Amino acid sequence: MTHFDAATAAVEAALAAGARYADARVMHRRYESMSARNGEVEALDQDEDAGIGVRALVGSGWGFYAVPDLSDAAARGAGTAAATIAAASAQVPGPGIDLVPAAARTGSWASRCEIDPLSVSLSDKGDLLVSATAAMRDHGADHAEGLYQIWDTRKWFVSSEGHRIDQHIRESGGGISATAIGDGETQRRSYPSYRGDYGTRGWELVAGLDLVAHAPRIADEARALLTAPRCPTGTTTVIIGGEQLALQIHESVGHAIELDRILGWEAAFAGTSWLDIAKLGSLRYGSELMNITIDPTIPGALGSFGYDDEGTPAAPRDAVRDGIWVGVLAGRDSAAGAGLDYGGSVRADGWARIPMVRMTNVGLRPGPHSLDEMIAATDDGIYMDLNRSWSIDDKRLNFQFGCEIGWEVKGGKLGRMLRNPTYTGIGPQFWQSMDMLSAEIRPWGTPNCGKGQPGQVGHTGHPAAPARFTNVRVGVRG
Amino acid sequence: MTEQSEQLQLAEQVLDLVRAEAGGPIEAAVSVDHQALALTRFANSYIHQNVADATTKVRLLIHADGRTAAGSTTRTSSDGLQGLVSRTVAASRVAPRDPGWPGLAPAEPLAGSGNLDDTTMGATPADRAGRIRSFVDAAGGLEVAGYCRTLHWMGAFANTAGQAVTGATTDAAMDGIARLRSADGVFDGVARLAAVSLSDVDGAVLGARAAAKARAGNDPVELPPGRYEVVLEPAAVADVLQNFAIFGFNGKAYAERRSFAVLGEDQLDPLITLIDDPLNPGDLGLPFDGEGTPTGRHILVDAGRTNSVTFDRRTAAQAGEGAQSTGHYGAAEARFGPCATSMRIETEATGPVSEVDGPVLDSAAAELVANVMRGVLVSDFWYTRVLDPKSLVITGLTRNGVWLIEHGEVTRPLTNFRFTQAYPAALAPGRVLGVGARPTPQPNGWGAARWTAPALHLASWNFTGGASG
C-alpha cells in the first residue's frame, strides 16, 4: 500500500461518511537538532514522525482527525472520524462554506538541496558547534550557545477533487549566541540571528554562515554592551537592519494580511487585523518604497514550497504595491468567504494538525539605496539590529521591538554602541515613515511562528534589507 | 495503545532492543506517551474548526562511552522501533563527548498516578459542541469566539537503572471571548477556565462572564501613560506566573545567573507564596517527568522568600551544592531549561465567592477593587516578551477589557495599554496590596501547563503607552 493509497482511502471514507469535500495528507518527517554550550555538546536529538491527517467538510463545518498509522484500516478510520467530527459542528452552525475553484493537480516537487543535511556526519556538525561556542567562551561570553536544526519532510496529498501531489522539502539552519552577564542585567549578541537563520536548503546554508569566524566578534560585542550607554529615550530617525526588519515585516505585515485573521477566525487567540477587506486595493499601508510580495517560489527561502497544503501551486502575488495594500494570504475557504478568487497560503505544521492560513515568504522588494548611503544621509539617529524581543497587539497595529545592539548615527557616521535599543510605533504610521530602503535584500527564515489552537509552529521566510524610518519613538524602558 | 501496562511493555521492549543493538554497557531511558487531544474551535459565533488526533510517541535517550544521543518516533511498529534504536545507538557512537551527563534517574516510587476523569476521557465532539452552544447562548447575541478542549494523556517510562513507572491524566479547558460591536469599535471580554473534568467547565457561566465584560467595554477613554495601581485578574496573573516559571525559577537560568531568583532572599511580598504541584487534585496530574523523576509539591516562594527553583537532572548537576532534580525535565524545552508547569499562588480560603454584575470577574476580585482609590482593572495580558531576563523586564499589552477604578468602583472602560514592567519588582516586598480569595485555574495557550491564579492588587504597574502608541 503506497502513501497515496492511504490518503485516497481516507478521502473515500470521509466522503462515504457524509463529507462533501475531503482531503488527506500523509507526512513523514525526520528532524535533527544539536545544541552546544560553552564548548560542549548539550543535546542531540533525532526525531521521526509519520501519520495521516484528514480534513472533511460536512455542511458548513470542518472536521479533522489524525493518526500515526498508515494502514488502510487506520486511514479509513481517520476519514470516517473526520466526517463525524465535522457533523458535530452542526450544533453551532455558521454560514455555508465554499471553496474557491481549483483545478485538480497531479504533481511532484522538491526543494533545492546541494548537501543532504542528514548525510553530514554528526561529529563534523558537533565540531562546528563546539568550536564556535568555545571561541565565544574564550572571548568573554558567560554563556556561549550554538544550535542547528534540520527538517526532512515528505508529503503525499490527495483531495476529493482529484489532487494527487507529493513533495520533498528539506530545511536547514543554525546560529550562535553569546551572553554576557553584568550587574543586574544580561546582554546578548547573536549571529546571524538568535536561534539562527533557516531556509529550504541543505547543509550548505549552515556551512556558508561560517559560524566560527563570527564567534569572537559577537562575544566581544556582548561584553562591550554591558558598559555601553543606554539607548536614549525620545523620537528620532531609526535605521533598522535587515534581520530586525524581517521580523518587523513578519509581525506587522505578514500576520496582518492573513485572511483568517481579517475574517475574525482567530479573534480569540492570535487576534484579528486592523485591515478591512473592503479597503483592499485602496488602503495606504506604507510609503511608496514599500512593496511587499507573497512569494513561495523563492529558491531556498524558508517559506517556499511547490504546492500549499490544499494543493494550490506556488505563485507570487503582491501584498503591498507602491505602499497600497493589494493582497492577502488566503486559503480556499477564507478566499471564498471574502469574495476573492485565490488561496495558496494554507499549511499545517505536521500531519496531526489542520491546515490553516500561514505566511509563505512575505517580504520587501529591493529599494534604491544602500546601508552606507542611509548612514551617510542621517545627521542624527540610531541604527539598530538583531531582534531581542517582540510584542504586538492583537490587531497587529501597536508594536514594540527590542534589538540586541544599536549605534548612534551622528553627522552621517556611526558613533557609539548603544545597549538595550527599543523602538515602538503603530504599523501604518511606521511604514509610511520609511524614506530609504536598501537594495541588499536577503530572505531571512523564521522557524518559530506560532499560531492556531492546538498550537502550530510555522516556517516562514522574509526578504528584507536595511531601511530608514523617521519620527520613531525609541528607548522605552521599564 | 490503550493501556498503561502495554505502554510499559513497549518501553521495556525498546530497552531490550537497545541492549541487543549496543552489545555492551549502555545507559538508556525510554518514555512512551499517548495523547488523545480534541479541540473544538468557534469564531463569529459558530464552530469553524473541529479537530482531534490520537498519537503515541516513543522517545529514547542513550548514553554510552561518554556520549549522549536522543531520538523519538511515532512509528510503533517493529520496524519503526528498531529504526529508532538503530539510529539513536549509531548517533551515540559518533556524537561529540558529553561531559555534563548527569546519569539516569534511579528507581523511585511516584507520589501519585495522575488526575484522571472519566467525563473528560470519554468526551465526544458533541460534548464540546454543547458547551460552545451554551457559551454562545449565554452571550446574549454578542459575537463570540474561543475553544473547548479535552485531553487524555497516558504515559510510561522505563530505564536501565530500574525506574519503571506509568501514569495517566486528563485536562479540559474552555477559553472564549465575547465581542461588543459599537460605533466606537469592537470591545472584547474574556472568560477562561481549566479543569481536570469537563463536567466542571460550564459554557453558560463562562459565556455570561465574557459578555458582561464586553458590554462594560463600550466607549473607552485613553489614560496617559504612567504608573498606576492595578488589580490584575487571574488571566493576567497567569502571565506573571508563566514568565516566573520560564525565566525566574528555571533551574538552568538560575545556575547560569540569568534569573532574578536568589535562594533565601525576601524577593517578593510576604503575601506571595508560590507552589508548583502537578499532583494537586485539580492540577495537571503529570506524575513523572521525561527523565522518569517523580513530580511533587515544591514551594518556590514561601511568604515572599525565594525557597527553591526547578531542576532536571542535568541542570541540578550543573547547579551543584547537592541540588537534585525536582521532576521538571521537558524534552521539547531542554534547551530552555526545566520549568514549572503547575504553578499556583497560595491563598487563604475566606468564604464563598460568587459571580458579580459588571466587568469584574467575581466577588473575590471585587473585594480587591473596593480597596483601590484610583487605579486600573486589567482582565488579561497579551504578547508579553522579555526585554531583559535577569531583571525580568517584560513588555506587553492589556487585552480583553481594562477599566478605570475610582474610589473602589469601576467607573469607566479604558483603551488598551502597552506596558513595560519588571515582574519581580511589581510583586516585591510591600508592593502586593491584596490577594484575591479565589484562585482560578488558567489553561496555558501553548504547551502542557496550568497556572492557578487569584486576582492581585498591586501598588504599581508601569504603563508605557496607550492604544495610539
PDB file of C-alpha atoms in Angstrom, chain B residues 1-123:
ATOM      1  CA  MET B   1      -2.279   1.826  22.555  1.00  0.00           C
ATOM      2  CA  THR B   2      -4.981   1.710  25.191  1.00  0.00           C
ATOM      3  CA  GLU B   3      -3.394   0.531  28.430  1.00  0.00           C
ATOM      4  CA  GLN B   4      -0.581   1.852  30.548  1.00  0.00           C
ATOM      5  CA  SER B   5       0.673  -1.698  31.058  1.00  0.00           C
ATOM      6  CA  GLU B   6       1.018  -2.047  27.277  1.00  0.00           C
ATOM      7  CA  GLN B   7       2.933   1.184  27.200  1.00  0.00           C
ATOM      8  CA  LEU B   8       5.323  -0.046  29.852  1.00  0.00           C
ATOM      9  CA  GLN B   9       5.802  -3.295  27.926  1.00  0.00           C
ATOM     10  CA  LEU B  10       6.604  -1.239  24.862  1.00  0.00           C
ATOM     11  CA  ALA B  11       9.170   0.785  26.798  1.00  0.00           C
ATOM     12  CA  GLU B  12      10.792  -2.388  28.121  1.00  0.00           C
ATOM     13  CA  GLN B  13      10.778  -3.832  24.598  1.00  0.00           C
ATOM     14  CA  VAL B  14      12.709  -0.812  23.349  1.00  0.00           C
ATOM     15  CA  LEU B  15      15.232  -1.200  26.175  1.00  0.00           C
ATOM     16  CA  ASP B  16      15.750  -4.823  25.096  1.00  0.00           C
ATOM     17  CA  LEU B  17      16.327  -3.684  21.531  1.00  0.00           C
ATOM     18  CA  VAL B  18      18.862  -1.147  22.777  1.00  0.00           C
ATOM     19  CA  ARG B  19      20.787  -3.758  24.754  1.00  0.00           C
ATOM     20  CA  ALA B  20      20.848  -6.052  21.728  1.00  0.00           C
ATOM     21  CA  GLU B  21      21.924  -3.284  19.363  1.00  0.00           C
ATOM     22  CA  ALA B  22      24.609  -1.884  21.663  1.00  0.00           C
ATOM     23  CA  GLY B  23      26.216  -5.187  22.531  1.00  0.00           C
ATOM     24  CA  GLY B  24      27.879  -3.687  25.591  1.00  0.00           C
ATOM     25  CA  PRO B  25      27.342  -1.462  28.594  1.00  0.00           C
ATOM     26  CA  ILE B  26      24.853   1.281  27.910  1.00  0.00           C
ATOM     27  CA  GLU B  27      22.541   3.590  29.804  1.00  0.00           C
ATOM     28  CA  ALA B  28      19.144   4.083  28.215  1.00  0.00           C
ATOM     29  CA  ALA B  29      15.775   5.571  29.043  1.00  0.00           C
ATOM     30  CA  VAL B  30      12.507   5.190  27.161  1.00  0.00           C
ATOM     31  CA  SER B  31       9.299   7.148  27.507  1.00  0.00           C
ATOM     32  CA  VAL B  32       6.070   6.234  25.775  1.00  0.00           C
ATOM     33  CA  ASP B  33       3.452   8.962  25.622  1.00  0.00           C
ATOM     34  CA  HIS B  34      -0.020   8.572  24.227  1.00  0.00           C
ATOM     35  CA  GLN B  35      -2.115  11.680  23.840  1.00  0.00           C
ATOM     36  CA  ALA B  36      -5.692  11.976  22.632  1.00  0.00           C
ATOM     37  CA  LEU B  37      -6.351  15.647  22.040  1.00  0.00           C
ATOM     38  CA  ALA B  38      -9.614  17.114  20.812  1.00  0.00           C
ATOM     39  CA  LEU B  39     -10.294  20.798  20.362  1.00  0.00           C
ATOM     40  CA  THR B  40     -13.440  22.426  19.048  1.00  0.00           C
ATOM     41  CA  ARG B  41     -12.945  25.993  17.985  1.00  0.00           C
ATOM     42  CA  PHE B  42     -15.530  28.690  17.403  1.00  0.00           C
ATOM     43  CA  ALA B  43     -15.434  32.159  15.884  1.00  0.00           C
ATOM     44  CA  ASN B  44     -18.072  34.591  14.651  1.00  0.00           C
ATOM     45  CA  SER B  45     -20.414  32.589  16.943  1.00  0.00           C
ATOM     46  CA  TYR B  46     -20.150  29.273  15.107  1.00  0.00           C
ATOM     47  CA  ILE B  47     -17.835  26.261  15.140  1.00  0.00           C
ATOM     48  CA  HIS B  48     -15.299  26.750  12.375  1.00  0.00           C
ATOM     49  CA  GLN B  49     -12.586  24.217  13.255  1.00  0.00           C
ATOM     50  CA  ASN B  50     -13.053  20.905  14.979  1.00  0.00           C
ATOM     51  CA  VAL B  51     -10.021  18.706  15.334  1.00  0.00           C
ATOM     52  CA  ALA B  52      -8.767  15.607  17.109  1.00  0.00           C
ATOM     53  CA  ASP B  53      -5.772  13.363  16.997  1.00  0.00           C
ATOM     54  CA  ALA B  54      -4.534  10.324  18.856  1.00  0.00           C
ATOM     55  CA  THR B  55      -0.779   9.992  18.840  1.00  0.00           C
ATOM     56  CA  THR B  56       1.756   7.760  20.516  1.00  0.00           C
ATOM     57  CA  LYS B  57       5.354   8.897  20.660  1.00  0.00           C
ATOM     58  CA  VAL B  58       8.288   6.808  21.829  1.00  0.00           C
ATOM     59  CA  ARG B  59      11.340   8.719  22.985  1.00  0.00           C
ATOM     60  CA  LEU B  60      14.728   7.133  23.579  1.00  0.00           C
ATOM     61  CA  LEU B  61      17.757   8.570  25.382  1.00  0.00           C
ATOM     62  CA  ILE B  62      21.092   6.764  25.252  1.00  0.00           C
ATOM     63  CA  HIS B  63      24.426   7.389  26.941  1.00  0.00           C
ATOM     64  CA  ALA B  64      27.364   5.171  26.129  1.00  0.00           C
ATOM     65  CA  ASP B  65      31.109   5.655  26.274  1.00  0.00           C
ATOM     66  CA  GLY B  66      30.694   9.259  27.387  1.00  0.00           C
ATOM     67  CA  ARG B  67      28.427  10.245  24.519  1.00  0.00           C
ATOM     68  CA  THR B  68      24.702  11.022  24.531  1.00  0.00           C
ATOM     69  CA  ALA B  69      22.004  10.929  21.873  1.00  0.00           C
ATOM     70  CA  ALA B  70      18.238  11.071  21.879  1.00  0.00           C
ATOM     71  CA  GLY B  71      15.527  10.362  19.371  1.00  0.00           C
ATOM     72  CA  SER B  72      11.839   9.784  19.029  1.00  0.00           C
ATOM     73  CA  THR B  73       9.334   8.231  16.697  1.00  0.00           C
ATOM     74  CA  THR B  74       5.593   7.951  16.246  1.00  0.00           C
ATOM     75  CA  ARG B  75       6.084   4.682  14.361  1.00  0.00           C
ATOM     76  CA  THR B  76       5.445   1.965  16.943  1.00  0.00           C
ATOM     77  CA  SER B  77       5.649  -0.977  14.551  1.00  0.00           C
ATOM     78  CA  SER B  78       8.614  -3.340  14.932  1.00  0.00           C
ATOM     79  CA  ASP B  79      10.321  -1.613  12.020  1.00  0.00           C
ATOM     80  CA  GLY B  80       9.672   1.803  13.485  1.00  0.00           C
ATOM     81  CA  LEU B  81      11.043   0.915  16.917  1.00  0.00           C
ATOM     82  CA  GLN B  82      14.077  -0.889  15.507  1.00  0.00           C
ATOM     83  CA  GLY B  83      14.761   2.142  13.336  1.00  0.00           C
ATOM     84  CA  LEU B  84      14.625   4.421  16.366  1.00  0.00           C
ATOM     85  CA  VAL B  85      17.007   2.204  18.297  1.00  0.00           C
ATOM     86  CA  SER B  86      19.463   1.718  15.441  1.00  0.00           C
ATOM     87  CA  ARG B  87      19.818   5.368  14.569  1.00  0.00           C
ATOM     88  CA  THR B  88      19.990   6.531  18.192  1.00  0.00           C
ATOM     89  CA  VAL B  89      22.641   3.956  19.105  1.00  0.00           C
ATOM     90  CA  ALA B  90      24.546   4.892  15.965  1.00  0.00           C
ATOM     91  CA  ALA B  91      24.278   8.574  16.840  1.00  0.00           C
ATOM     92  CA  SER B  92      25.540   7.917  20.340  1.00  0.00           C
ATOM     93  CA  ARG B  93      28.711   6.365  18.891  1.00  0.00           C
ATOM     94  CA  VAL B  94      29.660   9.364  16.793  1.00  0.00           C
ATOM     95  CA  ALA B  95      28.212  12.199  18.844  1.00  0.00           C
ATOM     96  CA  PRO B  96      30.680  14.555  20.497  1.00  0.00           C
ATOM     97  CA  ARG B  97      31.522  13.773  24.125  1.00  0.00           C
ATOM     98  CA  ASP B  98      29.076  14.844  26.789  1.00  0.00           C
ATOM     99  CA  PRO B  99      30.935  15.646  29.999  1.00  0.00           C
ATOM    100  CA  GLY B 100      27.779  17.022  31.597  1.00  0.00           C
ATOM    101  CA  TRP B 101      25.912  13.719  31.553  1.00  0.00           C
ATOM    102  CA  PRO B 102      24.003  13.538  34.858  1.00  0.00           C
ATOM    103  CA  GLY B 103      23.191   9.828  34.884  1.00  0.00           C
ATOM    104  CA  LEU B 104      19.799   8.139  34.796  1.00  0.00           C
ATOM    105  CA  ALA B 105      17.012   8.629  37.292  1.00  0.00           C
ATOM    106  CA  PRO B 106      17.164   5.932  39.983  1.00  0.00           C
ATOM    107  CA  ALA B 107      14.237   3.660  40.746  1.00  0.00           C
ATOM    108  CA  GLU B 108      11.893   5.657  42.915  1.00  0.00           C
ATOM    109  CA  PRO B 109       8.156   5.391  43.608  1.00  0.00           C
ATOM    110  CA  LEU B 110       5.727   8.014  42.382  1.00  0.00           C
ATOM    111  CA  ALA B 111       3.757  10.263  44.673  1.00  0.00           C
ATOM    112  CA  GLY B 112       0.615   9.666  42.617  1.00  0.00           C
ATOM    113  CA  SER B 113      -0.618   8.206  39.366  1.00  0.00           C
ATOM    114  CA  GLY B 114      -2.258  11.286  37.827  1.00  0.00           C
ATOM    115  CA  ASN B 115      -5.581  13.106  37.849  1.00  0.00           C
ATOM    116  CA  LEU B 116      -7.903  11.068  35.690  1.00  0.00           C
ATOM    117  CA  ASP B 117     -11.518  11.895  34.946  1.00  0.00           C
ATOM    118  CA  ASP B 118     -13.929   9.697  33.043  1.00  0.00           C
ATOM    119  CA  THR B 119     -16.014  12.577  31.698  1.00  0.00           C
ATOM    120  CA  THR B 120     -13.009  14.160  30.054  1.00  0.00           C
ATOM    121  CA  MET B 121     -11.645  10.837  28.865  1.00  0.00           C
ATOM    122  CA  GLY B 122     -14.900   9.942  27.178  1.00  0.00           C
ATOM    123  CA  ALA B 123     -15.780  13.382  25.845  1.00  0.00           C
TER     124      ALA B 123
END
